[in-house]
N, C-alpha and C. Protein backbone atom coordinates (compact mmCIF):
# COMPACT_ATOMS: atom_id res chain seq x y z
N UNK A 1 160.63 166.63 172.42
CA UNK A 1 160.49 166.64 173.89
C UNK A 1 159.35 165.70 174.30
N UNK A 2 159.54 165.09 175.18
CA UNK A 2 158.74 163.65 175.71
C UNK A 2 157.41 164.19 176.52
N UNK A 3 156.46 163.66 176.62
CA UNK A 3 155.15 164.76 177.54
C UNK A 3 155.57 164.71 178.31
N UNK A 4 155.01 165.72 179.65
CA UNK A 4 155.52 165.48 180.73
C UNK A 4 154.80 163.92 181.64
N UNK A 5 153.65 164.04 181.67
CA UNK A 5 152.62 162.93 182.30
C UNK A 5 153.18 161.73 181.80
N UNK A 6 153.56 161.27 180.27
CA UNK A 6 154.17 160.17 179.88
C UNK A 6 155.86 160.39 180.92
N UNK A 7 156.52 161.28 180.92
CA UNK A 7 157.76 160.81 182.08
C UNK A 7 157.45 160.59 183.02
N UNK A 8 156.57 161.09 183.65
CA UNK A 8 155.68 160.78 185.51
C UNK A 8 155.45 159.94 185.41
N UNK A 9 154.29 159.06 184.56
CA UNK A 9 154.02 157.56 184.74
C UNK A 9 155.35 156.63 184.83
N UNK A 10 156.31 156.48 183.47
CA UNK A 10 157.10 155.86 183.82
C UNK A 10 157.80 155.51 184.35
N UNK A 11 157.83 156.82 185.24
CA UNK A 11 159.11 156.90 186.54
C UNK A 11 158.05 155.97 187.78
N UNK A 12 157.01 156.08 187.55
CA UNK A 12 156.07 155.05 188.83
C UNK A 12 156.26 154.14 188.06
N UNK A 13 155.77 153.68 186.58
CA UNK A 13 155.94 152.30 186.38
C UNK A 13 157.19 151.54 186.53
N UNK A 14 158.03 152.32 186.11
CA UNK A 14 159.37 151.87 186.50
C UNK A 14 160.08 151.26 187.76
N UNK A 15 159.47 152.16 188.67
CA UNK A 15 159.47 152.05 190.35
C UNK A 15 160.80 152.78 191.03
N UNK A 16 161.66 152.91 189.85
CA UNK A 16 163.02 152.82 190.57
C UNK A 16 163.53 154.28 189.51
N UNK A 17 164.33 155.27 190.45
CA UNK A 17 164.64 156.41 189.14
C UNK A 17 166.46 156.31 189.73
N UNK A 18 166.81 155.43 189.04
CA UNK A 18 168.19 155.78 189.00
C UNK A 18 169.25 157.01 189.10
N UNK A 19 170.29 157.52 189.85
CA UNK A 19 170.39 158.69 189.74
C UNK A 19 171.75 158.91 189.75
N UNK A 20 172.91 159.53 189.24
CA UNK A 20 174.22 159.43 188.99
C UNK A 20 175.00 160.96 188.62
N UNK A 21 176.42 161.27 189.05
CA UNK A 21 177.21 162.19 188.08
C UNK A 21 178.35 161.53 187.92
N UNK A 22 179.22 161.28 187.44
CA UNK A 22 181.03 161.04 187.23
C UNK A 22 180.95 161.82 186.26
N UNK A 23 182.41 162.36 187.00
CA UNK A 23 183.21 163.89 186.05
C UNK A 23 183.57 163.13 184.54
N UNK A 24 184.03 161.71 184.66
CA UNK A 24 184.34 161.34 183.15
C UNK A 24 183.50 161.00 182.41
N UNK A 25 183.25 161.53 181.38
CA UNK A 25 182.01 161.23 179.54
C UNK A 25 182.22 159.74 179.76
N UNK A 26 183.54 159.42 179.42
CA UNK A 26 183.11 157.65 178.91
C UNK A 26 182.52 157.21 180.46
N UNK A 27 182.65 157.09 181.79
CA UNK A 27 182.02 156.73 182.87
C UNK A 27 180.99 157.00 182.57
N UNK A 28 180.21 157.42 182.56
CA UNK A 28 179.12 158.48 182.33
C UNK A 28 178.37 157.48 181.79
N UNK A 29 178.80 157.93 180.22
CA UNK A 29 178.27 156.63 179.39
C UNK A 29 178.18 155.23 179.20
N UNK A 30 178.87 155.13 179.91
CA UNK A 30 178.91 153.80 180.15
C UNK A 30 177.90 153.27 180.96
N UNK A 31 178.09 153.88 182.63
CA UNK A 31 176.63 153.48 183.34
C UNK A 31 175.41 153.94 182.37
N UNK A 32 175.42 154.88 181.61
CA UNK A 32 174.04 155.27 181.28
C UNK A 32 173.95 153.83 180.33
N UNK A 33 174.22 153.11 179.13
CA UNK A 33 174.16 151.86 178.47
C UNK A 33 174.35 151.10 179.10
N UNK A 34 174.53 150.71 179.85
CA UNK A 34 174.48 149.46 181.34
C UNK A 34 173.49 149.49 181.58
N UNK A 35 172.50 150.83 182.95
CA UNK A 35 171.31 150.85 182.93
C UNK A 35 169.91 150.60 181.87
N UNK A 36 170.47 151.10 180.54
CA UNK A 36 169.54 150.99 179.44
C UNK A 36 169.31 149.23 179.37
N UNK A 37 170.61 149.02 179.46
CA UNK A 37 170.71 147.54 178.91
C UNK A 37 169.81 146.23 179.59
N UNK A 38 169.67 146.70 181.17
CA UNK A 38 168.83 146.41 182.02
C UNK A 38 167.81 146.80 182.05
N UNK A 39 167.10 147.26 181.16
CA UNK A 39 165.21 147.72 181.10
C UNK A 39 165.06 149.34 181.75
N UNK A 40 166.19 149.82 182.42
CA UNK A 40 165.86 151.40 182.69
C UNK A 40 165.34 152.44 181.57
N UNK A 41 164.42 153.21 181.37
CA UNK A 41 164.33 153.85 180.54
C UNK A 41 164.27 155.25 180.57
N UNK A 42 164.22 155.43 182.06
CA UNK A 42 164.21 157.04 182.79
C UNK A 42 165.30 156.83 183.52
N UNK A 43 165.99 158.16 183.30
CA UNK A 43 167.53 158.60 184.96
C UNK A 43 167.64 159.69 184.73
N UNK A 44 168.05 160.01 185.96
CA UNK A 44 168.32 161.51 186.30
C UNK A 44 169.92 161.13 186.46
N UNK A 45 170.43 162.19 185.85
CA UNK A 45 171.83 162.65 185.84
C UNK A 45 171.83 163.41 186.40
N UNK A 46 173.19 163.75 187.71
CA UNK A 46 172.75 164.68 188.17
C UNK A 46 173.89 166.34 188.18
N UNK A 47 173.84 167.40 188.25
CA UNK A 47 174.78 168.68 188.01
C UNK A 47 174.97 168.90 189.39
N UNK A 48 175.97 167.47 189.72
CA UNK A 48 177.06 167.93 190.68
C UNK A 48 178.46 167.87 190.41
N UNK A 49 179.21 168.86 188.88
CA UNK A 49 180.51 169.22 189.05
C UNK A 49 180.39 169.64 187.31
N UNK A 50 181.84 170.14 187.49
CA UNK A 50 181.98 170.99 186.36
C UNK A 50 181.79 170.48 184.87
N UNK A 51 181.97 169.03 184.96
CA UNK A 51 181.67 168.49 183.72
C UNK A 51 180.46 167.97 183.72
N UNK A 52 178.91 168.09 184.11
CA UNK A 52 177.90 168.18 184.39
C UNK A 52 177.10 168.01 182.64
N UNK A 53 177.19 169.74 182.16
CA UNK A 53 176.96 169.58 181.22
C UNK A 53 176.99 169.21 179.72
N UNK A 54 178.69 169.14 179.85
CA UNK A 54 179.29 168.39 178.33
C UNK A 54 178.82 166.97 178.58
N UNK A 55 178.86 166.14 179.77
CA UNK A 55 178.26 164.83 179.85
C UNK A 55 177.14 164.69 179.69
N UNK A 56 176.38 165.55 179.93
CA UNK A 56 174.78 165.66 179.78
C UNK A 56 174.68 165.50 178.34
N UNK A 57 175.38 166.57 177.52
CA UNK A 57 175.00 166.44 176.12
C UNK A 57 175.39 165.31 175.39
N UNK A 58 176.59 164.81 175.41
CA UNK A 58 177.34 163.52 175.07
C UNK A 58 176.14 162.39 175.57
N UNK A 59 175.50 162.38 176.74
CA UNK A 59 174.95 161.42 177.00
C UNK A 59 173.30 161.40 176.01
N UNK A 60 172.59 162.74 175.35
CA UNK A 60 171.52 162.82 175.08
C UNK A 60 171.86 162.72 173.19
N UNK A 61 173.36 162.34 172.89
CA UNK A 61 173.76 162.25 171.72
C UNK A 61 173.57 160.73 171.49
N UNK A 62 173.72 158.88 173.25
CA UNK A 62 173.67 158.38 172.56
C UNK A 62 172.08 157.43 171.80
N UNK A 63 172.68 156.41 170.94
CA UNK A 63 171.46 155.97 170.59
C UNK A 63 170.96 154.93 170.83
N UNK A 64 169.62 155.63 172.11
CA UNK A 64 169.26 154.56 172.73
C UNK A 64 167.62 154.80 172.89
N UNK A 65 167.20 154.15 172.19
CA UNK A 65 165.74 154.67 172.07
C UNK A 65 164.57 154.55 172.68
N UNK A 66 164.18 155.67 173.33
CA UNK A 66 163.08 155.74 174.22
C UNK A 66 163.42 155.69 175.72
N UNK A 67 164.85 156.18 175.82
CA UNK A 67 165.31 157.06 177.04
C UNK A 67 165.21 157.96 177.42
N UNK A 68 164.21 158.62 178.25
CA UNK A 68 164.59 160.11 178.81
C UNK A 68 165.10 160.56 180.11
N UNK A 69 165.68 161.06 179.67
CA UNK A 69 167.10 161.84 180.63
C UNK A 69 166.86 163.02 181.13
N UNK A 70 166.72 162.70 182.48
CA UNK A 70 166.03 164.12 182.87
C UNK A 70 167.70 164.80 183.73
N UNK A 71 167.36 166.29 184.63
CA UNK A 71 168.69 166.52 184.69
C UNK A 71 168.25 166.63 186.37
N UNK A 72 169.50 166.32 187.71
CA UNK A 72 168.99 166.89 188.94
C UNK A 72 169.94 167.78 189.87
N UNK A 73 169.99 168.25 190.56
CA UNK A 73 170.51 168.96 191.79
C UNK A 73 170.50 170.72 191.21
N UNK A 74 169.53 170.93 190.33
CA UNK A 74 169.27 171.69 189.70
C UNK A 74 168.06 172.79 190.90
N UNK A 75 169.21 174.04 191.09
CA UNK A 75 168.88 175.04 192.60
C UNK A 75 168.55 176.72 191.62
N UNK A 76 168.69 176.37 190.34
CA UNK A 76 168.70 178.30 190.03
C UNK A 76 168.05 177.90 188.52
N UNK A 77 167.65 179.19 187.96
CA UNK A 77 167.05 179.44 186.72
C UNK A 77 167.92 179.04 185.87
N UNK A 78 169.16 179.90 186.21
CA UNK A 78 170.06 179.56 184.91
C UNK A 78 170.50 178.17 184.90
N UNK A 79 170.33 177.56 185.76
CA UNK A 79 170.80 176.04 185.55
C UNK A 79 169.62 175.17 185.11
N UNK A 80 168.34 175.43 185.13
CA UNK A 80 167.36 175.13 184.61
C UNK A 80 167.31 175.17 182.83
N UNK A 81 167.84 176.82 182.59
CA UNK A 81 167.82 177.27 181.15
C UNK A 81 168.52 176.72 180.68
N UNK A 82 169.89 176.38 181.40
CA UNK A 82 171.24 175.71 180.60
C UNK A 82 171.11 174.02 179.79
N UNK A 83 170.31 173.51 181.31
CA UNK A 83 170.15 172.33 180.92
C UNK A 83 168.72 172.06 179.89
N UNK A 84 167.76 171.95 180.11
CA UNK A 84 166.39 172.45 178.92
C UNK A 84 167.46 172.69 177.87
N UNK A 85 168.30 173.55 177.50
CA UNK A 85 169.05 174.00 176.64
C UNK A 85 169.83 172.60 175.82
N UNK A 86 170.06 172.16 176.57
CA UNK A 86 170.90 170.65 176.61
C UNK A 86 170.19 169.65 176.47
N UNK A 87 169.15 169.66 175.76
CA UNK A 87 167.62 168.77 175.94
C UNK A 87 167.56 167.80 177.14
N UNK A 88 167.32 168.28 178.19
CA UNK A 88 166.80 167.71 179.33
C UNK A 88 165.27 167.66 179.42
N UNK A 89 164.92 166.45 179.39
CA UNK A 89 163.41 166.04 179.35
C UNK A 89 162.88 166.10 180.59
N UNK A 90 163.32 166.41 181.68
CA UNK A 90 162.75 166.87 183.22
C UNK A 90 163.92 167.03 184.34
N UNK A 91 163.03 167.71 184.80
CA UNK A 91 164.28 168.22 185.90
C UNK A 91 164.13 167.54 187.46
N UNK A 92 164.78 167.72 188.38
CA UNK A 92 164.74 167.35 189.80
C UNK A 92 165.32 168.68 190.27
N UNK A 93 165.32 169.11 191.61
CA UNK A 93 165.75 170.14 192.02
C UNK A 93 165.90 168.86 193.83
N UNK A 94 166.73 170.21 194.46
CA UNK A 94 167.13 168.98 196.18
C UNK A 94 166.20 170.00 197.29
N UNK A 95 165.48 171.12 196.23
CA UNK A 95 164.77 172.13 197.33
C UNK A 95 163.84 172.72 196.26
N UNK A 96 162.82 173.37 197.03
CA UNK A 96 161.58 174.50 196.50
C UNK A 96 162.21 175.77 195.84
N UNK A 97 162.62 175.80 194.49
CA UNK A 97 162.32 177.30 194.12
C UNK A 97 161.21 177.69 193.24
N UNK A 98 161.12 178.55 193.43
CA UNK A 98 160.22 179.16 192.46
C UNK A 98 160.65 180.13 191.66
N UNK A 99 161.69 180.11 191.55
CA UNK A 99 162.38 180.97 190.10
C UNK A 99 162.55 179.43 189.08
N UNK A 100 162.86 177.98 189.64
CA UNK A 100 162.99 176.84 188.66
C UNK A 100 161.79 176.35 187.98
N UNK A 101 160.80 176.53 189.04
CA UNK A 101 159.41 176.51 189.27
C UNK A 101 158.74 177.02 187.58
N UNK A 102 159.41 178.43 187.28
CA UNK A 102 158.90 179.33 186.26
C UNK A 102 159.16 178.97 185.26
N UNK A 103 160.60 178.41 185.28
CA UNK A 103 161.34 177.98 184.09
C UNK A 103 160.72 176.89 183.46
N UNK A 104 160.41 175.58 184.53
CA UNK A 104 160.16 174.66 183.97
C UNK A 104 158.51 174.81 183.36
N UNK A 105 157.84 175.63 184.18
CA UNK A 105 156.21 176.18 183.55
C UNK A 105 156.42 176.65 181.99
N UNK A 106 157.42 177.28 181.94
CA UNK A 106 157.71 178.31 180.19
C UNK A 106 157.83 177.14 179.61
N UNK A 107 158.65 175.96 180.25
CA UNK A 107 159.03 175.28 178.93
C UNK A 107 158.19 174.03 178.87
N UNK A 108 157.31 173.60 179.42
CA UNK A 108 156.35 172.49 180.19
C UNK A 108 156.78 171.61 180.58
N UNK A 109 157.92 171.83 181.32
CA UNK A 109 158.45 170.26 181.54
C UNK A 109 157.94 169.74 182.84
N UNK A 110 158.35 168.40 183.25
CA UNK A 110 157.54 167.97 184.62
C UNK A 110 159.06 168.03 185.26
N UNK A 111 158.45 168.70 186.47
CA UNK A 111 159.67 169.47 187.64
C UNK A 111 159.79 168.62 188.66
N UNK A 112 160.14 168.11 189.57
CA UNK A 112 160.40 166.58 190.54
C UNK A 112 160.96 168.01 191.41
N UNK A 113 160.28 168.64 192.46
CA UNK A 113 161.60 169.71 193.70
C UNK A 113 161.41 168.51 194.59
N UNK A 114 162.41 168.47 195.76
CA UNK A 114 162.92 168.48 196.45
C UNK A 114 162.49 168.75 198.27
N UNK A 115 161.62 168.28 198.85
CA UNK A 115 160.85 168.87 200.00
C UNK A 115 161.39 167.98 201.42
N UNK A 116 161.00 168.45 202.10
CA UNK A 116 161.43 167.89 203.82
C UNK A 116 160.30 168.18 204.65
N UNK A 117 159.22 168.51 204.47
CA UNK A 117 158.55 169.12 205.91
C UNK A 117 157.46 169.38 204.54
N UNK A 118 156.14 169.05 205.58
CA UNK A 118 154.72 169.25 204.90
C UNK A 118 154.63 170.94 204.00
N UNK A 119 155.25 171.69 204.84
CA UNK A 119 155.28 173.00 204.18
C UNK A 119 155.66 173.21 203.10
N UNK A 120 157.18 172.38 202.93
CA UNK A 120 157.30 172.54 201.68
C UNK A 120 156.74 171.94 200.41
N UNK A 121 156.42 170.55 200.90
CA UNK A 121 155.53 169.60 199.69
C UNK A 121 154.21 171.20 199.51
N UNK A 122 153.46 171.37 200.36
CA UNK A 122 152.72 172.43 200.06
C UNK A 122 153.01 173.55 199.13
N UNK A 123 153.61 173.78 199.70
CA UNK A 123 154.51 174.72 198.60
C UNK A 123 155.22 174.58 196.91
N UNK A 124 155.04 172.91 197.00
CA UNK A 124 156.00 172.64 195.88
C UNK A 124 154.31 172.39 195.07
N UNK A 125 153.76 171.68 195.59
CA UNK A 125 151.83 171.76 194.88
C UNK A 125 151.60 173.24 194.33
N UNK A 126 151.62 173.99 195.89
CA UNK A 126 151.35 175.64 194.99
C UNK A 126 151.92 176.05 193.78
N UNK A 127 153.18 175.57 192.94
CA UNK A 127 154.16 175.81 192.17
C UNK A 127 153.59 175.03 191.32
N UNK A 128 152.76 173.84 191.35
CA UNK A 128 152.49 173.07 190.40
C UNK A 128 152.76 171.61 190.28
N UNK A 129 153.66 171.47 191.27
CA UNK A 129 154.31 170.07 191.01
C UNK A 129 153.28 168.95 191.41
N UNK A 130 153.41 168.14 190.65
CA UNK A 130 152.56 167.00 190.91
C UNK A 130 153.12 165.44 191.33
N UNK A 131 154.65 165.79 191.56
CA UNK A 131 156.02 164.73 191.99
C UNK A 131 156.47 165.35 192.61
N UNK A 132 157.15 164.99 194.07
CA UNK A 132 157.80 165.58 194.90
C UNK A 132 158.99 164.55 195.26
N UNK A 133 159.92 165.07 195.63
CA UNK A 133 161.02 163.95 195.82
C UNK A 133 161.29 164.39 197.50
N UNK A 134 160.94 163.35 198.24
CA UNK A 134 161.47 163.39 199.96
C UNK A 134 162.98 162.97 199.87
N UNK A 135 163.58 164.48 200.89
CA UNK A 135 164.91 164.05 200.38
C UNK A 135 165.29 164.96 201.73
N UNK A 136 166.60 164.58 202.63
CA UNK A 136 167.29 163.31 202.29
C UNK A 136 166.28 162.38 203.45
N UNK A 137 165.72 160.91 202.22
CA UNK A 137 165.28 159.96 202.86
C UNK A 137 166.22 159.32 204.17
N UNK A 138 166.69 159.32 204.09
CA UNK A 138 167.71 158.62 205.44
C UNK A 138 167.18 159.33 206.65
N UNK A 139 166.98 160.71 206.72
CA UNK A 139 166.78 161.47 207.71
C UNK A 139 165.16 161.36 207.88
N UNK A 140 164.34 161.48 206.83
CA UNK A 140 162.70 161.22 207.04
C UNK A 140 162.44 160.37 207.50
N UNK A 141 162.88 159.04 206.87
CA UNK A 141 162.36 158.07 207.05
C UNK A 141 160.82 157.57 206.29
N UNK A 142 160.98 156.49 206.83
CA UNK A 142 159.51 155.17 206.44
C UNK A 142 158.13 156.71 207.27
N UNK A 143 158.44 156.07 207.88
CA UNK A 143 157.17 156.82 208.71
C UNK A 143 156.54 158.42 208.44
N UNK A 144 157.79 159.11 208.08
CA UNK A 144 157.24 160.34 207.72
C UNK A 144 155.97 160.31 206.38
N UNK A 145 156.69 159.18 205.41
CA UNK A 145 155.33 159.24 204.32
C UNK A 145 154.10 159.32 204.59
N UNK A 146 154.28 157.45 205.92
CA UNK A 146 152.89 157.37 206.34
C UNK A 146 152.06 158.38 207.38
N UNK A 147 153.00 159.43 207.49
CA UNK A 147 152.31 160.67 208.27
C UNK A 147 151.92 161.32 207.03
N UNK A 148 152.20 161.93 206.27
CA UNK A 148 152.11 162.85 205.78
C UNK A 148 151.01 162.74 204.58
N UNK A 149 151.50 161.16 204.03
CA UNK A 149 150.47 160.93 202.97
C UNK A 149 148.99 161.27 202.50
N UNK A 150 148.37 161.28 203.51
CA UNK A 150 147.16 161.55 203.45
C UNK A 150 146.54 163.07 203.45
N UNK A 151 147.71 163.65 204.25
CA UNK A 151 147.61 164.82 203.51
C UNK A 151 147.66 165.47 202.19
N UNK A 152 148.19 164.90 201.24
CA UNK A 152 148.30 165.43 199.69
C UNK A 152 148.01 164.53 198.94
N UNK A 153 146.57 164.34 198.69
CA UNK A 153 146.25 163.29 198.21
C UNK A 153 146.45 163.52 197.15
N UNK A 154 146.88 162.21 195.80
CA UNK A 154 146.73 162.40 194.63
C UNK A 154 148.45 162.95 194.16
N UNK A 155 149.15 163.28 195.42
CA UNK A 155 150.13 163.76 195.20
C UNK A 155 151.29 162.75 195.22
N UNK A 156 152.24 162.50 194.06
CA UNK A 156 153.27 160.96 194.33
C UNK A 156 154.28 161.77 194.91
N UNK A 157 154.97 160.56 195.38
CA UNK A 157 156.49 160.82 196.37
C UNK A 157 157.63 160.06 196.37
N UNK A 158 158.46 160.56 195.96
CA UNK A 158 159.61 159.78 195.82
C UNK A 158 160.79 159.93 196.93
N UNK A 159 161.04 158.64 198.01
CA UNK A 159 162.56 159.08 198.49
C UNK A 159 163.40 158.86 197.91
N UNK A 160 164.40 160.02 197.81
CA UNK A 160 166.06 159.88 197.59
C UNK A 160 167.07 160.08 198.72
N UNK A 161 168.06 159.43 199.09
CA UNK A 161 169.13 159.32 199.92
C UNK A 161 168.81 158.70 201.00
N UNK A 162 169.15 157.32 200.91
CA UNK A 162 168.66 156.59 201.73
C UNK A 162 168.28 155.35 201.40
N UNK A 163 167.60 155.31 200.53
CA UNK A 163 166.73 153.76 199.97
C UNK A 163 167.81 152.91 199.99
N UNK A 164 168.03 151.80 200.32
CA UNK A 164 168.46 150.36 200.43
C UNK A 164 168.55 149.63 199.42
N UNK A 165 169.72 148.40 198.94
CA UNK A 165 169.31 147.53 197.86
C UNK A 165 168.92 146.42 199.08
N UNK A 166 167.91 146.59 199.44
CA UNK A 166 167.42 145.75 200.82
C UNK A 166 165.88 145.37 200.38
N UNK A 167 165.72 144.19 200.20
CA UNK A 167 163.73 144.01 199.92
C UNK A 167 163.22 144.74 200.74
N UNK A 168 163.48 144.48 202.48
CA UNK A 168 162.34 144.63 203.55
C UNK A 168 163.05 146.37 203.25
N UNK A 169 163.93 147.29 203.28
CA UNK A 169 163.10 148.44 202.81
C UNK A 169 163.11 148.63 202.09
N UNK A 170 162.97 148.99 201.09
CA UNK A 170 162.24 149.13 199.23
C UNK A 170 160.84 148.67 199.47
N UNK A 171 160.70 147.62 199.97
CA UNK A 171 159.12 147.06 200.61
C UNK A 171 158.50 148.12 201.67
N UNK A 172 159.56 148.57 202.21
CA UNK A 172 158.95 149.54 203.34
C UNK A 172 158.61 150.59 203.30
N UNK A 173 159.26 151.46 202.04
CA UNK A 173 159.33 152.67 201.72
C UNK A 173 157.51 152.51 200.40
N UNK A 174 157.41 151.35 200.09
CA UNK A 174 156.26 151.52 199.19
C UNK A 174 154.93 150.94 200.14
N UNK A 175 155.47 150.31 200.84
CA UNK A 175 154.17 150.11 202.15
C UNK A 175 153.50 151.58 202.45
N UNK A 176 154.51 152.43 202.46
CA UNK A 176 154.73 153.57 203.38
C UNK A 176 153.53 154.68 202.10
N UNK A 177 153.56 154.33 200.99
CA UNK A 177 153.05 154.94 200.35
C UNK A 177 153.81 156.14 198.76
N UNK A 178 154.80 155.32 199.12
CA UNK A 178 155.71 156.14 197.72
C UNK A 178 155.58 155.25 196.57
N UNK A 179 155.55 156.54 195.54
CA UNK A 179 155.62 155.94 193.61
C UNK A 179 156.20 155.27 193.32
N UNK A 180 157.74 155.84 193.74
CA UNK A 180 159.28 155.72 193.00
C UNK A 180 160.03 155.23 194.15
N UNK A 181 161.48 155.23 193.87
CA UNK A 181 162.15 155.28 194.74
C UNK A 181 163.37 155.66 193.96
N UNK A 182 164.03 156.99 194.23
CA UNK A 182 165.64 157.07 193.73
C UNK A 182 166.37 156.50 194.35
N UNK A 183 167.46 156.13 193.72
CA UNK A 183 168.73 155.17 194.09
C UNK A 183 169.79 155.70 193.17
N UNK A 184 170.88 156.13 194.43
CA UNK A 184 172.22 156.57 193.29
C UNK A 184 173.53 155.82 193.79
N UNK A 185 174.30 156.33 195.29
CA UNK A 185 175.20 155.38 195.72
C UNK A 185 175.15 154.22 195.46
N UNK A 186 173.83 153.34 196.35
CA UNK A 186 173.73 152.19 196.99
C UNK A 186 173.62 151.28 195.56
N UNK A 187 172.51 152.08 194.56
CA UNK A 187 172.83 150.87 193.15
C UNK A 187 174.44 151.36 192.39
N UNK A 188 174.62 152.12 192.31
CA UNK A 188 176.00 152.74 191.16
C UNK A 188 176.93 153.04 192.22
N UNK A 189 177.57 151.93 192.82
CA UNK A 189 178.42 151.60 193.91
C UNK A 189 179.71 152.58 193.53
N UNK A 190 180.69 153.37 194.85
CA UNK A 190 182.18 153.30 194.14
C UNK A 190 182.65 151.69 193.34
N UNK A 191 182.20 150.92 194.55
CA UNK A 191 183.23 149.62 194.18
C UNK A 191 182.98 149.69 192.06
N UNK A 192 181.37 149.28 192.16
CA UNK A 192 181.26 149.43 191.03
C UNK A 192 182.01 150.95 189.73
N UNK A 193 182.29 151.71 190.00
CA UNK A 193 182.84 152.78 189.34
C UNK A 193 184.11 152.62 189.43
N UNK A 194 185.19 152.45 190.54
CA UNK A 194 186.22 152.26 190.64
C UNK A 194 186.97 151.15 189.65
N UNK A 195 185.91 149.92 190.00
CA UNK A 195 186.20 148.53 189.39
C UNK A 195 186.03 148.43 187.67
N UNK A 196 185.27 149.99 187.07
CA UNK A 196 184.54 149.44 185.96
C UNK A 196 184.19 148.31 185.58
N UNK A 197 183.23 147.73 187.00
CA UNK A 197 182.04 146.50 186.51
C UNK A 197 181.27 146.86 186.46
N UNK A 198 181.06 147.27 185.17
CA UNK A 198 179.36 147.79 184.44
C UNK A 198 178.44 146.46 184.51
N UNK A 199 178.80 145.20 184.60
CA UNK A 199 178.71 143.96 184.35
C UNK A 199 177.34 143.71 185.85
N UNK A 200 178.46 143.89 187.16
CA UNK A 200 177.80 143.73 188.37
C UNK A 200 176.52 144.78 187.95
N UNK A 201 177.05 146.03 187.56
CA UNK A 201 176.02 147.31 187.86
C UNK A 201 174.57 146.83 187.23
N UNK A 202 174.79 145.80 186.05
CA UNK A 202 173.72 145.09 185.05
C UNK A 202 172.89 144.18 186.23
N UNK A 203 173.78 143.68 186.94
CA UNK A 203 173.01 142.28 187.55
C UNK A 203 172.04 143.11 188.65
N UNK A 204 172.82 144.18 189.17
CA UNK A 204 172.21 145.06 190.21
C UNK A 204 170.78 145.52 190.13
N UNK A 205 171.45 146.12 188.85
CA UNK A 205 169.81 146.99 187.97
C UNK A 205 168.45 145.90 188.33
N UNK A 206 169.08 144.86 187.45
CA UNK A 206 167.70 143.90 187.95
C UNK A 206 167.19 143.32 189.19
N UNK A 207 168.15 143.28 190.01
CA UNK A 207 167.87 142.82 191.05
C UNK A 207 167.27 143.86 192.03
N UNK A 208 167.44 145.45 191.30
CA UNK A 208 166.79 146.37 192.17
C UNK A 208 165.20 146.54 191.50
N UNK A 209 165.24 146.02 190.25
CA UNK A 209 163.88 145.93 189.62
C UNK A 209 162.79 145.24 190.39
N UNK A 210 163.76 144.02 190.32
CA UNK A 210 162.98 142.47 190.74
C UNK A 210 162.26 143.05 192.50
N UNK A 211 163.34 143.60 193.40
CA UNK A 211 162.90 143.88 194.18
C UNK A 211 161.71 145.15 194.49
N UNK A 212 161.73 145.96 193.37
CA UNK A 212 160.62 147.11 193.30
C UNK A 212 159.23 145.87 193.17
N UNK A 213 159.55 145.23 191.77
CA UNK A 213 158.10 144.48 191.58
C UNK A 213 157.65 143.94 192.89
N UNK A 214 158.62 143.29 193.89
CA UNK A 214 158.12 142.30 194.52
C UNK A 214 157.52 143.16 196.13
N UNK A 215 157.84 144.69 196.00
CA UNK A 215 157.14 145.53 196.83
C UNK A 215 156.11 145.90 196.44
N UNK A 216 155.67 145.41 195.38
CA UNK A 216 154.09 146.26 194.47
C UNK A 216 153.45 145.19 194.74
């Protein structure tokens, strides 16, 4: 199991936390060695559908070294236990619990919840978290960071749903004061899934890199 502080940094050094489900293993795998292939070394997979976890495991079977695979949309204990179970090296959750909260404390992993409103980032600190994911970014916005930021100091922030393969916002969202930035539609397109061009999804990756660096 990977430290937790070594997955936190990388997910800031990285800039960008990739994020994905397709019901099919070989889809699956496939974007996951595409992304690798492009310098990603952290993604969240995420448990939205029934084949969630056989892909999870298939995906932590392949060999690709010095990937960690964390798991997200993760709302209850037992889906916490299941996946940890499934060697998931960190979790994401899309909200505050504190029954996931416990789970991930027993097992030390670093927990990424899910917040909308100062209360809950508060709340997700009280629990421990030291990563918070603003979600859904589309609805916050740029500006909410730069409100809020200064309130939790020391505390990183990541938006998901929403971010752009756009410079001026990816630039805007780290002006604004965020670590990371998740990206799941907008980089891991249908077109791209439909088309199986893992090929484009390669050129993408970097070009969503190139554009993180050039917001730092």
């Amino acid at each position: 199991m990977t430290d937790k502080k070594f997955i936190q940094d990388s997910i800031v050094k990285q800039g960008i936390l990739p994020l994905f489900y397709n019901q099919s293993t070989e889809v699956s795998i496939a974007i996951t060695q595409k992304l690798y292939e492009a310098g990603i070394r952290v993604i969240e997979y995420t448990n939205r559908g029934e084949a969630a976890i056989a892909n999870f495991r298939a995906l932590k079977k392949l060999d690709l070294p010095g990937l960690m695979l964390g798991i997200g949309t993760i709302k209850s204990a037992d889906e916490a236990e299941a996946f940890i179970d499934a060697g998931a090296d960190f979790l994401i959750s899309p909200l505050v619990s504190h029954k996931v909260a416990a789970v991930v404390h027993k097992h030390n992993l670093l927990w990424i919840p899910g917040c909308m409103t100062p209360t809950e980032i508060h709340e997700a600190q009280e629990l421990g978290a030291t990563f918070v994911k603003l979600f859904p970014a589309n609805v916050l916005g740029q500006g909410f960071v730069s409100a809020v930021k200064e309130l939790f100091p020391g505390l990183l922030m990541m938006p998901t749903g929403g971010v752009e393969m756009d410079q001026e916002n990816i630039s805007g969202w780290f002006k604004a004061g965020v670590s990371s930035v998740g990206m799941g539609s907008k980089l891991i397109t249908k077109e791209i899934i439909d088309n199986k061009a893992y090929d484009q999804l390669y050129t993408e990756t970097l070009r969503a890199l190139q554009m993180v660096a050039s917001a730092r």
